PDB file of C-alpha atoms in Angstrom:
ATOM      1  CA  LEU O   6     144.142  76.186 103.418  1.00  0.00           C
ATOM      2  CA  ILE O   7     140.441  75.236 103.368  1.00  0.00           C
ATOM      3  CA  VAL O   8     139.749  77.433 100.332  1.00  0.00           C
ATOM      4  CA  HIS O   9     142.847  76.126  98.524  1.00  0.00           C
ATOM      5  CA  THR O  10     141.873  72.505  99.200  1.00  0.00           C
ATOM      6  CA  ALA O  11     138.290  73.082  98.053  1.00  0.00           C
ATOM      7  CA  SER O  12     139.424  74.868  94.877  1.00  0.00           C
ATOM      8  CA  ALA O  13     141.887  72.123  94.024  1.00  0.00           C
ATOM      9  CA  GLN O  14     139.258  69.436  94.470  1.00  0.00           C
ATOM     10  CA  LEU O  15     136.633  71.273  92.454  1.00  0.00           C
ATOM     11  CA  PHE O  16     138.768  71.938  89.387  1.00  0.00           C
ATOM     12  CA  SER O  17     141.029  68.904  89.533  1.00  0.00           C
ATOM     13  CA  LYS O  18     140.323  65.929  87.304  1.00  0.00           C
ATOM     14  CA  GLU O  19     141.108  63.699  90.272  1.00  0.00           C
ATOM     15  CA  LYS O  20     137.868  63.009  92.112  1.00  0.00           C
ATOM     16  CA  ILE O  21     138.664  61.728  95.584  1.00  0.00           C
ATOM     17  CA  LEU O  22     135.488  62.018  97.635  1.00  0.00           C
ATOM     18  CA  ASN O  23     135.935  62.963 101.273  1.00  0.00           C
ATOM     19  CA  ASN O  24     133.345  61.672 103.748  1.00  0.00           C
ATOM     20  CA  GLU O  25     131.447  60.057 100.899  1.00  0.00           C
ATOM     21  CA  ASN O  26     128.625  58.793 103.130  1.00  0.00           C
ATOM     22  CA  PHE O  27     128.413  61.814 105.433  1.00  0.00           C
ATOM     23  CA  ASP O  28     125.004  63.024 104.236  1.00  0.00           C
ATOM     24  CA  LYS O  29     123.379  59.587 104.405  1.00  0.00           C
ATOM     25  CA  ASP O  30     122.905  59.739 108.191  1.00  0.00           C
ATOM     26  CA  PHE O  31     119.311  60.438 109.214  1.00  0.00           C
ATOM     27  CA  LEU O  32     120.541  62.700 112.047  1.00  0.00           C
ATOM     28  CA  SER O  33     123.785  64.658 112.250  1.00  0.00           C
ATOM     29  CA  TRP O  34     125.152  67.284 114.611  1.00  0.00           C
ATOM     30  CA  GLY O  35     127.568  70.175 114.647  1.00  0.00           C
ATOM     31  CA  TYR O  36     128.260  73.660 115.876  1.00  0.00           C
ATOM     32  CA  TYR O  37     128.834  77.100 114.381  1.00  0.00           C
ATOM     33  CA  LEU O  38     130.684  80.333 115.026  1.00  0.00           C
ATOM     34  CA  GLY O  39     130.052  83.565 113.216  1.00  0.00           C
ATOM     35  CA  PHE O  40     129.388  87.266 112.995  1.00  0.00           C
ATOM     36  CA  SER O  41     126.216  89.313 112.732  1.00  0.00           C
ATOM     37  CA  SER O  42     125.185  92.838 111.823  1.00  0.00           C
ATOM     38  CA  TYR O  43     121.789  93.866 113.201  1.00  0.00           C
ATOM     39  CA  ASP O  44     119.787  96.884 112.077  1.00  0.00           C
ATOM     40  CA  PHE O  45     116.328  98.343 112.750  1.00  0.00           C
ATOM     41  CA  ASN O  46     113.738  99.034 110.058  1.00  0.00           C
ATOM     42  CA  PHE O  47     111.488 101.934 111.125  1.00  0.00           C
ATOM     43  CA  ASP O  48     108.039 102.817 109.834  1.00  0.00           C
ATOM     44  CA  TYR O  49     106.673 106.186 110.917  1.00  0.00           C
ATOM     45  CA  ASN O  50     103.308 107.756 111.675  1.00  0.00           C
ATOM     46  CA  GLN O  51     104.308 111.148 110.238  1.00  0.00           C
ATOM     47  CA  ASP O  52     106.706 112.243 107.535  1.00  0.00           C
ATOM     48  CA  LYS O  53     109.679 113.358 109.625  1.00  0.00           C
ATOM     49  CA  PRO O  54     113.446 112.760 109.283  1.00  0.00           C
ATOM     50  CA  ASP O  55     114.544 109.179 109.888  1.00  0.00           C
ATOM     51  CA  ILE O  56     115.975 107.938 113.150  1.00  0.00           C
ATOM     52  CA  LEU O  57     119.552 106.927 112.341  1.00  0.00           C
ATOM     53  CA  VAL O  58     120.819 103.495 113.350  1.00  0.00           C
ATOM     54  CA  THR O  59     124.530 102.947 113.999  1.00  0.00           C
ATOM     55  CA  LYS O  60     125.333  99.246 113.699  1.00  0.00           C
ATOM     56  CA  SER O  61     128.171  97.189 115.124  1.00  0.00           C
ATOM     57  CA  ILE O  62     129.524  93.715 114.395  1.00  0.00           C
ATOM     58  CA  GLY O  63     128.202  91.108 116.809  1.00  0.00           C
ATOM     59  CA  PHE O  64     129.239  87.560 117.678  1.00  0.00           C
ATOM     60  CA  ASN O  65     127.313  84.296 117.186  1.00  0.00           C
ATOM     61  CA  VAL O  66     127.819  80.804 118.571  1.00  0.00           C
ATOM     62  CA  GLY O  67     125.452  77.848 118.502  1.00  0.00           C
ATOM     63  CA  LEU O  68     124.620  74.232 117.781  1.00  0.00           C
ATOM     64  CA  VAL O  69     123.249  72.467 114.688  1.00  0.00           C
ATOM     65  CA  GLY O  70     120.875  69.523 114.511  1.00  0.00           C
ATOM     66  CA  ASN O  71     120.235  68.209 110.998  1.00  0.00           C
ATOM     67  CA  LEU O  72     117.491  65.784 109.970  1.00  0.00           C
ATOM     68  CA  ARG O  73     117.746  64.282 106.479  1.00  0.00           C
ATOM     69  CA  VAL O  74     114.388  64.463 104.675  1.00  0.00           C
ATOM     70  CA  SER O  75     115.617  63.374 101.251  1.00  0.00           C
ATOM     71  CA  GLU O  76     118.766  63.427  99.162  1.00  0.00           C
ATOM     72  CA  TYR O  77     118.434  67.154  98.537  1.00  0.00           C
ATOM     73  CA  ILE O  78     116.319  68.403 101.471  1.00  0.00           C
ATOM     74  CA  ASP O  79     117.237  68.697 105.155  1.00  0.00           C
ATOM     75  CA  LEU O  80     115.417  70.080 108.196  1.00  0.00           C
ATOM     76  CA  ARG O  81     117.732  72.005 110.517  1.00  0.00           C
ATOM     77  CA  LEU O  82     117.479  73.368 114.055  1.00  0.00           C
ATOM     78  CA  GLU O  83     120.199  75.906 114.857  1.00  0.00           C
ATOM     79  CA  PRO O  84     119.818  77.346 118.390  1.00  0.00           C
ATOM     80  CA  GLY O  85     122.442  79.937 119.252  1.00  0.00           C
ATOM     81  CA  LEU O  86     123.524  82.964 121.251  1.00  0.00           C
ATOM     82  CA  TYR O  87     123.719  86.254 119.315  1.00  0.00           C
ATOM     83  CA  ILE O  88     125.187  89.373 120.940  1.00  0.00           C
ATOM     84  CA  THR O  89     124.875  92.786 119.303  1.00  0.00           C
ATOM     85  CA  ASN O  90     124.700  96.512 119.978  1.00  0.00           C
ATOM     86  CA  ARG O  91     122.927  99.314 118.115  1.00  0.00           C
ATOM     87  CA  GLU O  92     122.804 103.067 118.699  1.00  0.00           C
ATOM     88  CA  LEU O  93     119.874 105.292 117.730  1.00  0.00           C
ATOM     89  CA  THR O  94     120.323 108.971 116.896  1.00  0.00           C
ATOM     90  CA  TYR O  95     117.159 111.090 116.941  1.00  0.00           C
ATOM     91  CA  PRO O  96     116.762 114.219 114.801  1.00  0.00           C
ATOM     92  CA  GLU O  97     116.420 117.437 116.795  1.00  0.00           C
ATOM     93  CA  SER O  98     113.108 118.103 115.012  1.00  0.00           C
ATOM     94  CA  TYR O  99     111.520 115.344 117.140  1.00  0.00           C
ATOM     95  CA  PHE O 100     111.945 117.638 120.154  1.00  0.00           C
ATOM     96  CA  ASP O 101     110.315 120.789 118.747  1.00  0.00           C
ATOM     97  CA  GLY O 102     108.871 122.760 121.648  1.00  0.00           C
ATOM     98  CA  ILE O 103     110.517 120.444 124.182  1.00  0.00           C
ATOM     99  CA  GLY O 104     113.684 121.145 126.124  1.00  0.00           C
ATOM    100  CA  PHE O 105     116.409 118.567 125.467  1.00  0.00           C
ATOM    101  CA  ASN O 106     120.140 117.948 125.779  1.00  0.00           C
ATOM    102  CA  GLU O 107     122.602 115.924 123.678  1.00  0.00           C
ATOM    103  CA  ALA O 108     122.010 112.759 125.725  1.00  0.00           C
ATOM    104  CA  ASP O 109     118.315 112.845 124.796  1.00  0.00           C
ATOM    105  CA  LEU O 110     119.202 112.441 121.109  1.00  0.00           C
ATOM    106  CA  LEU O 111     121.070 109.172 121.652  1.00  0.00           C
ATOM    107  CA  ARG O 112     119.768 105.790 122.768  1.00  0.00           C
ATOM    108  CA  GLU O 113     121.867 102.635 123.034  1.00  0.00           C
ATOM    109  CA  VAL O 114     120.120  99.320 122.382  1.00  0.00           C
ATOM    110  CA  LYS O 115     122.037  96.283 123.637  1.00  0.00           C
ATOM    111  CA  SER O 116     120.618  92.900 122.659  1.00  0.00           C
ATOM    112  CA  THR O 117     121.552  89.376 123.679  1.00  0.00           C
ATOM    113  CA  TYR O 118     119.357  86.965 121.746  1.00  0.00           C
ATOM    114  CA  ILE O 119     118.728  83.281 122.317  1.00  0.00           C
ATOM    115  CA  HIS O 120     117.962  82.684 118.650  1.00  0.00           C
ATOM    116  CA  VAL O 121     116.227  79.454 117.573  1.00  0.00           C
ATOM    117  CA  PRO O 122     115.632  78.985 113.818  1.00  0.00           C
ATOM    118  CA  LEU O 123     113.891  76.034 112.174  1.00  0.00           C
ATOM    119  CA  LEU O 124     115.105  75.909 108.586  1.00  0.00           C
ATOM    120  CA  LEU O 125     114.652  73.932 105.389  1.00  0.00           C
ATOM    121  CA  LYS O 126     117.861  73.393 103.448  1.00  0.00           C
ATOM    122  CA  PHE O 127     117.665  72.706  99.694  1.00  0.00           C
ATOM    123  CA  SER O 128     120.921  71.390  98.245  1.00  0.00           C
ATOM    124  CA  THR O 129     122.169  70.790  94.732  1.00  0.00           C
ATOM    125  CA  LYS O 130     123.829  67.575  93.647  1.00  0.00           C
ATOM    126  CA  ARG O 131     127.259  67.155  95.217  1.00  0.00           C
ATOM    127  CA  LEU O 132     130.102  68.120  92.853  1.00  0.00           C
ATOM    128  CA  ASN O 133     133.288  66.378  93.984  1.00  0.00           C
ATOM    129  CA  ASN O 134     133.658  67.766  97.530  1.00  0.00           C
ATOM    130  CA  ILE O 135     131.411  70.807  97.200  1.00  0.00           C
ATOM    131  CA  LYS O 136     127.643  71.156  97.471  1.00  0.00           C
ATOM    132  CA  PRO O 137     125.906  74.575  97.286  1.00  0.00           C
ATOM    133  CA  PHE O 138     122.534  75.104  98.979  1.00  0.00           C
ATOM    134  CA  ILE O 139     119.847  77.625  99.819  1.00  0.00           C
ATOM    135  CA  VAL O 140     118.074  77.766 103.154  1.00  0.00           C
ATOM    136  CA  GLY O 141     114.947  79.402 104.546  1.00  0.00           C
ATOM    137  CA  GLY O 142     112.554  79.200 107.444  1.00  0.00           C
ATOM    138  CA  LEU O 143     111.182  80.789 110.609  1.00  0.00           C
ATOM    139  CA  SER O 144     112.831  81.574 113.909  1.00  0.00           C
ATOM    140  CA  THR O 145     112.055  82.871 117.358  1.00  0.00           C
ATOM    141  CA  ALA O 146     114.337  84.825 119.668  1.00  0.00           C
ATOM    142  CA  LEU O 147     114.339  85.697 123.350  1.00  0.00           C
ATOM    143  CA  ASN O 148     116.141  88.957 124.127  1.00  0.00           C
ATOM    144  CA  LEU O 149     117.903  88.459 127.460  1.00  0.00           C
ATOM    145  CA  SER O 150     118.817  92.163 127.504  1.00  0.00           C
ATOM    146  CA  SER O 151     115.199  93.287 127.167  1.00  0.00           C
ATOM    147  CA  ASN O 152     113.977  95.894 129.660  1.00  0.00           C
ATOM    148  CA  GLN O 153     110.339  95.470 128.656  1.00  0.00           C
ATOM    149  CA  ASP O 154     109.130  95.363 132.266  1.00  0.00           C
ATOM    150  CA  ASN O 155     111.201  98.333 133.460  1.00  0.00           C
ATOM    151  CA  PRO O 156     108.800 100.957 134.894  1.00  0.00           C
ATOM    152  CA  GLU O 157     111.164 103.706 133.685  1.00  0.00           C
ATOM    153  CA  ASP O 158     110.852 104.802 130.054  1.00  0.00           C
ATOM    154  CA  ASN O 159     112.709 107.276 127.851  1.00  0.00           C
ATOM    155  CA  SER O 160     111.848 110.174 130.152  1.00  0.00           C
ATOM    156  CA  GLY O 161     114.161 108.418 132.606  1.00  0.00           C
ATOM    157  CA  GLY O 162     116.727 107.475 129.950  1.00  0.00           C
ATOM    158  CA  GLN O 163     115.420 103.912 129.361  1.00  0.00           C
ATOM    159  CA  PHE O 164     114.745 102.856 125.777  1.00  0.00           C
ATOM    160  CA  ARG O 165     112.671  99.685 126.115  1.00  0.00           C
ATOM    161  CA  THR O 166     112.431  96.715 123.741  1.00  0.00           C
ATOM    162  CA  LYS O 167     110.298  93.577 123.823  1.00  0.00           C
ATOM    163  CA  LYS O 168     111.508  90.193 125.040  1.00  0.00           C
ATOM    164  CA  SER O 169     110.151  87.910 122.308  1.00  0.00           C
ATOM    165  CA  MET O 170     110.716  88.190 118.582  1.00  0.00           C
ATOM    166  CA  MET O 171     109.682  86.243 115.474  1.00  0.00           C
ATOM    167  CA  PHE O 172     111.678  86.246 112.239  1.00  0.00           C
ATOM    168  CA  TYR O 173     111.766  84.770 108.762  1.00  0.00           C
ATOM    169  CA  GLU O 174     115.176  83.908 107.318  1.00  0.00           C
ATOM    170  CA  VAL O 175     116.664  83.240 103.874  1.00  0.00           C
ATOM    171  CA  GLY O 176     120.228  82.510 102.862  1.00  0.00           C
ATOM    172  CA  PHE O 177     122.725  80.385 100.968  1.00  0.00           C
ATOM    173  CA  GLY O 178     125.995  78.587 101.564  1.00  0.00           C
ATOM    174  CA  ILE O 179     128.391  75.878 100.412  1.00  0.00           C
ATOM    175  CA  ASP O 180     129.131  72.529 102.052  1.00  0.00           C
ATOM    176  CA  LEU O 181     132.841  71.709 101.778  1.00  0.00           C
ATOM    177  CA  TYR O 182     133.689  68.067 102.432  1.00  0.00           C
ATOM    178  CA  LEU O 183     137.121  67.880 104.028  1.00  0.00           C
ATOM    179  CA  PRO O 184     138.989  64.701 105.009  1.00  0.00           C
ATOM    180  CA  TYR O 185     137.818  64.699 108.643  1.00  0.00           C
ATOM    181  CA  PHE O 186     134.723  66.907 108.791  1.00  0.00           C
ATOM    182  CA  LYS O 187     132.297  69.027 106.779  1.00  0.00           C
ATOM    183  CA  PHE O 188     132.904  72.775 106.815  1.00  0.00           C
ATOM    184  CA  THR O 189     130.083  75.120 105.775  1.00  0.00           C
ATOM    185  CA  PRO O 190     130.364  78.901 105.302  1.00  0.00           C
ATOM    186  CA  SER O 191     126.958  80.555 104.867  1.00  0.00           C
ATOM    187  CA  ILE O 192     125.273  83.938 104.806  1.00  0.00           C
ATOM    188  CA  ARG O 193     121.706  84.583 105.889  1.00  0.00           C
ATOM    189  CA  GLY O 194     119.323  87.519 106.085  1.00  0.00           C
ATOM    190  CA  VAL O 195     116.858  87.733 108.996  1.00  0.00           C
ATOM    191  CA  PHE O 196     113.738  89.898 109.079  1.00  0.00           C
ATOM    192  CA  ALA O 197     111.508  90.447 112.121  1.00  0.00           C
ATOM    193  CA  ILE O 198     107.786  89.847 111.807  1.00  0.00           C
ATOM    194  CA  ASN O 199     106.693  91.679 114.963  1.00  0.00           C
ATOM    195  CA  ASP O 200     107.302  95.193 116.313  1.00  0.00           C
ATOM    196  CA  GLU O 201     110.060  95.389 118.944  1.00  0.00           C
ATOM    197  CA  ILE O 202     109.621  98.827 120.527  1.00  0.00           C
ATOM    198  CA  VAL O 203     107.890  99.383 123.874  1.00  0.00           C
ATOM    199  CA  ARG O 204     106.071 102.733 123.831  1.00  0.00           C
ATOM    200  CA  ASP O 205     106.602 105.367 126.474  1.00  0.00           C
ATOM    201  CA  ASP O 206     103.802 106.179 128.902  1.00  0.00           C
ATOM    202  CA  ASP O 207     103.462 109.639 127.373  1.00  0.00           C
ATOM    203  CA  PRO O 208     101.505 109.291 124.087  1.00  0.00           C
ATOM    204  CA  ASN O 209     103.344 112.390 122.795  1.00  0.00           C
ATOM    205  CA  SER O 210     106.802 111.089 123.664  1.00  0.00           C
ATOM    206  CA  PRO O 211     109.430 112.387 121.178  1.00  0.00           C
ATOM    207  CA  TRP O 212     111.131 108.972 121.293  1.00  0.00           C
ATOM    208  CA  THR O 213     108.191 106.694 120.483  1.00  0.00           C
ATOM    209  CA  SER O 214     105.120 108.672 119.365  1.00  0.00           C
ATOM    210  CA  ASN O 215     106.162 108.893 115.706  1.00  0.00           C
ATOM    211  CA  VAL O 216     107.290 105.253 115.478  1.00  0.00           C
ATOM    212  CA  TYR O 217     104.618 103.081 113.867  1.00  0.00           C
ATOM    213  CA  SER O 218     106.870 100.017 114.029  1.00  0.00           C
ATOM    214  CA  MET O 219     110.485  99.154 114.764  1.00  0.00           C
ATOM    215  CA  LYS O 220     111.526  95.761 113.409  1.00  0.00           C
ATOM    216  CA  THR O 221     114.907  94.092 113.644  1.00  0.00           C
ATOM    217  CA  ARG O 222     116.674  92.959 110.502  1.00  0.00           C
ATOM    218  CA  GLY O 223     120.158  91.604 110.146  1.00  0.00           C
ATOM    219  CA  VAL O 224     122.793  89.632 108.282  1.00  0.00           C
ATOM    220  CA  PHE O 225     124.493  86.526 109.698  1.00  0.00           C
ATOM    221  CA  ILE O 226     127.767  85.044 108.481  1.00  0.00           C
ATOM    222  CA  ASN O 227     128.256  81.636 110.064  1.00  0.00           C
ATOM    223  CA  PHE O 228     130.943  78.943 109.817  1.00  0.00           C
ATOM    224  CA  THR O 229     129.573  75.501 110.627  1.00  0.00           C
ATOM    225  CA  PHE O 230     131.573  72.410 111.552  1.00  0.00           C
ATOM    226  CA  GLN O 231     129.982  68.950 111.372  1.00  0.00           C
TER     227      GLN O 231
END
């Protein structure tokens, strides 16, 4: 229904503007729901086979605060809760000369992020009831599922990740002005700036010794209501 209404308004000669003054408010608020797919980008110390990452679809929910800078620029704060799960599969070659079982090759990484991005939104001129935009900025995240301070490491079956993360984000979307609210589908890529892995106590650990850095990256698809 939303897509049909938007399409009709875009291509119709009749130009009835919904919420004509919506974007003139200095401050506006909303909320979003969405989906995410998180991955890890590994860099290695030695040329060995890659650690495989099995991704899953996660869930996002959060709030939006929008500050109008100018007609085409907005500053946005979008704090939210992001829940995801990833599974790492290690090549057997990482355990050369070391006894191992099947469980040693698999590590599950559960993450529950309090994700807080500060973004600049650059919009085009509104066309009837549609306005495309691009967005970019920086964000920080607190991983509530982090076991950074756990004294056990991979030798005890505990794959540890850090609590605090920093990201940069870029994306695009379309504002759709409906009769009673503004609906915004958007897609955004997120890329970690800092390393997330916590090294094992053993400097020759098969799980962490060959990892130079492990950085989160992901794709968000959000649906915002304002």
